[in-house]
Amino acid sequence: MRKPIIAGNWKMYKTMQEATSFMEELTGKLDRSVQADVVICPPAPYLAVLVEKSEGTPVQIGAQTMHEEDEGAFTGEVSPRMLQSIGVGLVILGHSERRQYYNETDESVNRKVKAAFAHELTPIVCVGETLEQREAEQTAEIVGSQVKKAFDGISEEDAKRAVVAYEPVWAIGTGRTATASDANEVCAHIRSVLKDLYLDETAQAVRIQYGGSVKPANIGELLAESDIDGALVGGASLDPDSFAALAEAGSHE
Ligand code: 13P
């Protein structure tokens, strides 16, 4: 049985004051016995403060991206070693916005996945096709190749701890969600690609999230699918009521 993982990707939203009051509201609303892993990925300047605020709560804190090197002359970047040193537990890697605007490639994502494991960070590896690729019926091929490249050289032991987020680019921030069965079909394909790379037991252990216009109204049907183990949520993670509802939905699967 895979433990559901509900993660909020705040992207470039909220001030420090808004971030800290969100955490207080969310932790006040969340049932302590929440069954899902509940993760908030705030902008980098708030990570350390939110890690502190999350102590003793069911909420875990993740970063939205990171550099692949431990340190160096990389102005503006944040390293895996820095994230580890402030108690961050997870990191989103290869989000389509990073691939689109910051030239992240399958190769750099792979280096970052390796760096994450080297620093005991759980990577949330994002994959997904564009609308053009979906219409050309290339979804399985594109997503399969992104997964294979991201996991290249990753050991069985590490792979088990990974999270993959299937985020069709055309469903992000558009209000257009993939149907639950379409999303599940791609998530099942991702698992089958992992099965080609690893033991069945490992492929079965990897948690696969769906992301793209997930809201309290549609999370139930998504989580009811066999290969969807959680959600990576943008817009609906910005409001404590809606994010608490999503976290609770993840607890009742
Ligand atoms: P939305 O939930 O706003 O569509 O964003 C999805 C996303 O990109 C999460 O990483």
Tab-separated table of C-alpha atoms and ligand atoms in Angstrom:
chain	number	residue	atom	x	y	z
A	1	MET	CA	0.000	0.000	0.000
A	2	ARG	CA	1.544	3.305	-1.068
A	3	LYS	CA	1.087	6.256	1.271
A	4	PRO	CA	-0.622	9.122	-0.589
A	5	ILE	CA	1.432	12.301	-0.960
A	6	ILE	CA	-0.310	15.630	-1.385
A	7	ALA	CA	2.110	18.448	-2.193
A	8	GLY	CA	1.478	22.138	-2.716
A	9	ASN	CA	3.728	23.980	-5.152
A	10	TRP	CA	3.349	27.641	-4.321
A	11	LYS	CA	5.456	28.749	-7.317
A	12	MET	CA	6.277	32.490	-7.040
A	13	TYR	CA	3.398	33.485	-4.789
A	14	LYS	CA	2.998	34.867	-1.231
A	15	THR	CA	4.953	37.207	1.016
A	16	MET	CA	6.685	35.938	4.155
A	17	GLN	CA	3.752	37.158	6.269
A	18	GLU	CA	1.267	35.355	4.025
A	19	ALA	CA	3.395	32.215	4.111
A	20	THR	CA	3.643	32.073	7.891
A	21	SER	CA	-0.032	32.797	8.458
A	22	PHE	CA	-0.927	30.106	5.903
A	23	MET	CA	1.151	27.580	7.899
A	24	GLU	CA	-0.568	28.527	11.127
A	25	GLU	CA	-4.014	28.236	9.554
A	26	LEU	CA	-3.226	24.985	7.780
A	27	THR	CA	-1.761	23.258	10.808
A	28	GLY	CA	-4.739	24.444	12.849
A	29	LYS	CA	-7.130	22.851	10.368
A	30	LEU	CA	-5.272	19.604	9.696
A	31	ASP	CA	-6.267	16.537	11.564
A	32	ARG	CA	-3.163	15.309	13.459
A	33	SER	CA	-3.918	11.795	12.354
A	34	VAL	CA	-3.729	12.757	8.680
A	35	GLN	CA	-2.797	9.622	6.747
A	36	ALA	CA	-1.161	11.233	3.738
A	37	ASP	CA	2.250	12.847	3.455
A	38	VAL	CA	1.406	16.558	3.336
A	39	VAL	CA	4.042	18.794	1.777
A	40	ILE	CA	4.301	22.525	1.148
A	41	CYS	CA	6.895	23.809	-1.328
A	42	PRO	CA	7.248	27.547	-0.715
A	43	PRO	CA	9.590	30.006	-2.452
A	44	ALA	CA	13.203	29.564	-1.283
A	45	PRO	CA	13.388	32.612	1.058
A	46	TYR	CA	10.726	31.089	3.339
A	47	LEU	CA	12.066	27.544	3.508
A	48	ALA	CA	13.996	27.782	6.784
A	49	VAL	CA	11.216	29.603	8.616
A	50	LEU	CA	8.560	27.178	7.402
A	51	VAL	CA	10.708	24.173	8.338
A	52	GLU	CA	10.776	25.566	11.876
A	53	LYS	CA	7.051	26.242	11.868
A	54	SER	CA	6.330	22.734	10.594
A	55	GLU	CA	8.067	21.006	13.498
A	56	GLY	CA	5.631	18.889	15.482
A	57	THR	CA	2.992	19.192	12.737
A	58	PRO	CA	2.096	16.709	9.993
A	59	VAL	CA	3.376	19.141	7.333
A	60	GLN	CA	6.707	18.597	5.567
A	61	ILE	CA	8.566	21.274	3.650
A	62	GLY	CA	9.990	20.903	0.150
A	63	ALA	CA	11.908	23.161	-2.223
A	64	GLN	CA	10.700	23.999	-5.740
A	65	THR	CA	14.062	23.479	-7.428
A	66	MET	CA	17.777	23.346	-6.629
A	67	HIS	CA	21.185	23.397	-8.267
A	68	GLU	CA	22.999	20.117	-8.788
A	69	GLU	CA	26.353	21.102	-7.235
A	70	ASP	CA	27.050	21.235	-3.511
A	71	GLU	CA	28.580	24.700	-3.722
A	72	GLY	CA	30.353	27.019	-6.116
A	73	ALA	CA	30.248	30.264	-8.075
A	74	PHE	CA	26.622	29.972	-9.192
A	75	THR	CA	25.082	33.345	-8.369
A	76	GLY	CA	21.495	33.112	-7.238
A	77	GLU	CA	21.368	29.334	-6.909
A	78	VAL	CA	20.484	27.144	-3.935
A	79	SER	CA	22.354	23.870	-3.428
A	80	PRO	CA	21.200	20.470	-2.158
A	81	ARG	CA	23.647	20.801	0.725
A	82	MET	CA	22.010	24.081	1.761
A	83	LEU	CA	18.549	22.517	1.648
A	84	GLN	CA	19.727	19.586	3.745
A	85	SER	CA	21.358	21.939	6.252
A	86	ILE	CA	18.048	23.690	6.994
A	87	GLY	CA	16.024	20.489	7.316
A	88	VAL	CA	14.187	20.504	3.980
A	89	GLY	CA	13.070	16.967	3.168
A	90	LEU	CA	11.924	17.079	-0.443
A	91	VAL	CA	12.587	18.924	-3.671
A	92	ILE	CA	10.560	19.325	-6.858
A	93	LEU	CA	12.803	18.683	-9.864
A	94	GLY	CA	12.214	19.232	-13.567
A	95	HIS	CA	8.926	21.099	-13.246
A	96	SER	CA	7.712	22.018	-16.729
A	97	GLU	CA	8.099	25.719	-15.895
A	98	ARG	CA	11.767	25.091	-15.068
A	99	ARG	CA	12.175	23.118	-18.290
A	100	GLN	CA	10.423	25.847	-20.296
A	101	TYR	CA	11.928	29.032	-18.804
A	102	TYR	CA	15.228	27.940	-17.261
A	103	ASN	CA	16.540	25.458	-19.791
A	104	GLU	CA	16.318	22.407	-17.560
A	105	THR	CA	16.830	19.286	-19.597
A	106	ASP	CA	16.388	15.578	-18.954
A	107	GLU	CA	20.164	15.438	-18.392
A	108	SER	CA	20.258	18.249	-15.824
A	109	VAL	CA	17.185	16.798	-14.106
A	110	ASN	CA	19.021	13.477	-13.843
A	111	ARG	CA	22.056	15.165	-12.239
A	112	LYS	CA	19.751	16.913	-9.779
A	113	VAL	CA	17.960	13.651	-8.907
A	114	LYS	CA	21.352	12.112	-8.097
A	115	ALA	CA	22.320	15.163	-6.010
A	116	ALA	CA	19.006	15.015	-4.142
A	117	PHE	CA	19.564	11.394	-3.114
A	118	ALA	CA	23.156	12.151	-2.138
A	119	HIS	CA	21.743	14.685	0.350
A	120	GLU	CA	18.843	12.597	1.593
A	121	LEU	CA	16.276	14.771	-0.145
A	122	THR	CA	13.259	13.049	-1.688
A	123	PRO	CA	12.961	14.195	-5.294
A	124	ILE	CA	9.550	14.866	-6.808
A	125	VAL	CA	10.467	14.275	-10.436
A	126	CYS	CA	8.104	16.088	-12.808
A	127	VAL	CA	7.300	14.731	-16.245
A	128	GLY	CA	4.568	15.545	-18.731
A	129	GLU	CA	3.737	16.184	-22.347
A	130	THR	CA	2.716	19.402	-24.107
A	131	LEU	CA	-0.628	19.764	-25.867
A	132	GLU	CA	1.108	19.415	-29.214
A	133	GLN	CA	2.732	16.156	-28.133
A	134	ARG	CA	-0.556	14.817	-26.766
A	135	GLU	CA	-2.341	15.626	-30.003
A	136	ALA	CA	0.410	13.888	-31.953
A	137	GLU	CA	-0.143	10.824	-29.703
A	138	GLN	CA	3.395	11.022	-28.345
A	139	THR	CA	2.444	11.113	-24.662
A	140	ALA	CA	3.655	7.621	-23.718
A	141	GLU	CA	6.902	8.036	-25.626
A	142	ILE	CA	7.715	11.512	-24.237
A	143	VAL	CA	6.810	10.729	-20.652
A	144	GLY	CA	8.534	7.330	-20.806
A	145	SER	CA	11.725	8.898	-22.077
A	146	GLN	CA	11.641	11.643	-19.410
A	147	VAL	CA	11.302	8.971	-16.706
A	148	LYS	CA	14.095	6.786	-18.119
A	149	LYS	CA	16.483	9.711	-18.345
A	150	ALA	CA	15.633	11.087	-14.897
A	151	PHE	CA	16.322	7.677	-13.291
A	152	ASP	CA	19.460	6.891	-15.277
A	153	GLY	CA	22.087	5.615	-12.816
A	154	ILE	CA	19.736	5.749	-9.811
A	155	SER	CA	20.031	2.689	-7.570
A	156	GLU	CA	17.177	0.376	-6.680
A	157	GLU	CA	17.332	1.573	-3.042
A	158	ASP	CA	17.083	5.250	-3.986
A	159	ALA	CA	14.477	4.759	-6.706
A	160	LYS	CA	12.086	3.261	-4.144
A	161	ARG	CA	12.049	6.562	-2.276
A	162	ALA	CA	11.396	8.707	-5.332
A	163	VAL	CA	8.165	10.457	-6.159
A	164	VAL	CA	7.186	11.065	-9.779
A	165	ALA	CA	4.691	13.800	-10.658
A	166	TYR	CA	2.842	13.411	-13.926
A	167	GLU	CA	1.870	16.924	-14.946
A	168	PRO	CA	0.526	17.306	-18.473
A	169	VAL	CA	1.719	20.787	-19.463
A	170	TRP	CA	-1.653	21.656	-21.021
A	171	ALA	CA	-3.434	21.026	-17.697
A	172	ILE	CA	-1.243	23.321	-15.566
A	173	GLY	CA	-3.020	26.474	-14.442
A	174	THR	CA	-5.550	26.154	-17.250
A	175	GLY	CA	-8.485	24.684	-15.360
A	176	ARG	CA	-8.267	21.756	-17.807
A	177	THR	CA	-7.706	18.551	-15.878
A	178	ALA	CA	-6.894	15.280	-17.567
A	179	THR	CA	-9.776	12.892	-16.948
A	180	ALA	CA	-9.027	10.595	-14.053
A	181	SER	CA	-8.785	7.599	-16.352
A	182	ASP	CA	-6.508	9.379	-18.864
A	183	ALA	CA	-4.259	10.517	-16.012
A	184	ASN	CA	-4.214	6.992	-14.597
A	185	GLU	CA	-3.314	5.518	-17.954
A	186	VAL	CA	-0.177	7.675	-18.111
A	187	CYS	CA	0.674	7.012	-14.438
A	188	ALA	CA	0.361	3.258	-15.089
A	189	HIS	CA	2.641	3.679	-18.087
A	190	ILE	CA	5.187	5.467	-15.880
A	191	ARG	CA	5.065	2.511	-13.484
A	192	SER	CA	5.581	0.084	-16.339
A	193	VAL	CA	8.634	2.059	-17.490
A	194	LEU	CA	9.964	1.866	-13.909
A	195	LYS	CA	9.317	-1.892	-14.036
A	196	ASP	CA	11.595	-2.121	-17.079
A	197	LEU	CA	14.323	-0.361	-15.098
A	198	TYR	CA	13.878	-1.919	-11.660
A	199	LEU	CA	12.457	-4.873	-9.752
A	200	ASP	CA	8.673	-5.033	-9.638
A	201	GLU	CA	8.815	-4.352	-5.900
A	202	THR	CA	10.633	-1.066	-6.537
A	203	ALA	CA	8.263	0.045	-9.298
A	204	GLN	CA	5.352	-0.715	-6.972
A	205	ALA	CA	6.889	1.368	-4.179
A	206	VAL	CA	7.381	4.578	-6.195
A	207	ARG	CA	4.623	7.069	-5.575
A	208	ILE	CA	3.190	8.756	-8.646
A	209	GLN	CA	1.308	12.026	-8.316
A	210	TYR	CA	-0.947	13.706	-10.820
A	211	GLY	CA	-0.709	17.476	-11.213
A	212	GLY	CA	-2.635	19.992	-13.303
A	213	SER	CA	-5.684	21.913	-12.063
A	214	VAL	CA	-6.252	19.597	-9.082
A	215	LYS	CA	-8.919	20.979	-6.727
A	216	PRO	CA	-10.970	19.672	-3.807
A	217	ALA	CA	-13.741	18.927	-6.326
A	218	ASN	CA	-11.718	16.561	-8.509
A	219	ILE	CA	-9.102	15.033	-6.183
A	220	GLY	CA	-11.368	12.204	-5.032
A	221	GLU	CA	-11.811	10.684	-8.463
A	222	LEU	CA	-8.099	11.074	-9.251
A	223	LEU	CA	-6.994	9.327	-6.040
A	224	ALA	CA	-9.494	6.549	-6.593
A	225	GLU	CA	-7.455	5.434	-9.622
A	226	SER	CA	-5.074	2.499	-9.215
A	227	ASP	CA	-1.800	4.219	-10.117
A	228	ILE	CA	-2.368	7.766	-8.837
A	229	ASP	CA	-0.872	8.069	-5.363
A	230	GLY	CA	-1.243	11.765	-4.737
A	231	ALA	CA	-1.310	15.214	-6.235
A	232	LEU	CA	1.053	18.079	-6.952
A	233	VAL	CA	-1.099	21.153	-6.633
A	234	GLY	CA	-0.442	24.722	-7.760
A	235	GLY	CA	-3.311	27.221	-7.554
A	236	ALA	CA	-5.464	25.280	-5.082
A	237	SER	CA	-2.546	24.956	-2.638
A	238	LEU	CA	-2.441	28.714	-2.007
A	239	ASP	CA	-5.545	28.792	0.141
A	240	PRO	CA	-5.384	26.984	3.519
A	241	ASP	CA	-9.007	25.802	3.344
A	242	SER	CA	-8.662	24.279	-0.074
A	243	PHE	CA	-5.236	22.757	0.658
A	244	ALA	CA	-6.481	21.292	3.955
A	245	ALA	CA	-9.399	19.754	2.031
A	246	LEU	CA	-6.962	18.226	-0.463
A	247	ALA	CA	-4.795	16.824	2.333
A	248	GLU	CA	-7.829	15.318	4.018
A	249	ALA	CA	-8.974	13.774	0.727
A	250	GLY	CA	-5.565	12.116	0.511
A	251	SER	CA	-6.151	10.620	3.927
A	252	HIS	CA	-9.298	8.782	3.069
A	253	GLU	CA	-8.064	6.655	0.247
B	1	13P	P1	-2.133	24.084	-11.046
B	1	13P	O1	-2.645	23.193	-9.931
B	1	13P	O2	-2.270	25.546	-10.738
B	1	13P	O3	-2.704	23.690	-12.374
B	1	13P	O4	-0.549	23.837	-11.144
B	1	13P	C1	-0.074	22.547	-11.236
B	1	13P	C2	1.397	22.570	-11.035
B	1	13P	O5	2.153	23.023	-11.882
B	1	13P	C3	1.915	22.038	-9.762
B	1	13P	O6	3.298	21.854	-9.826
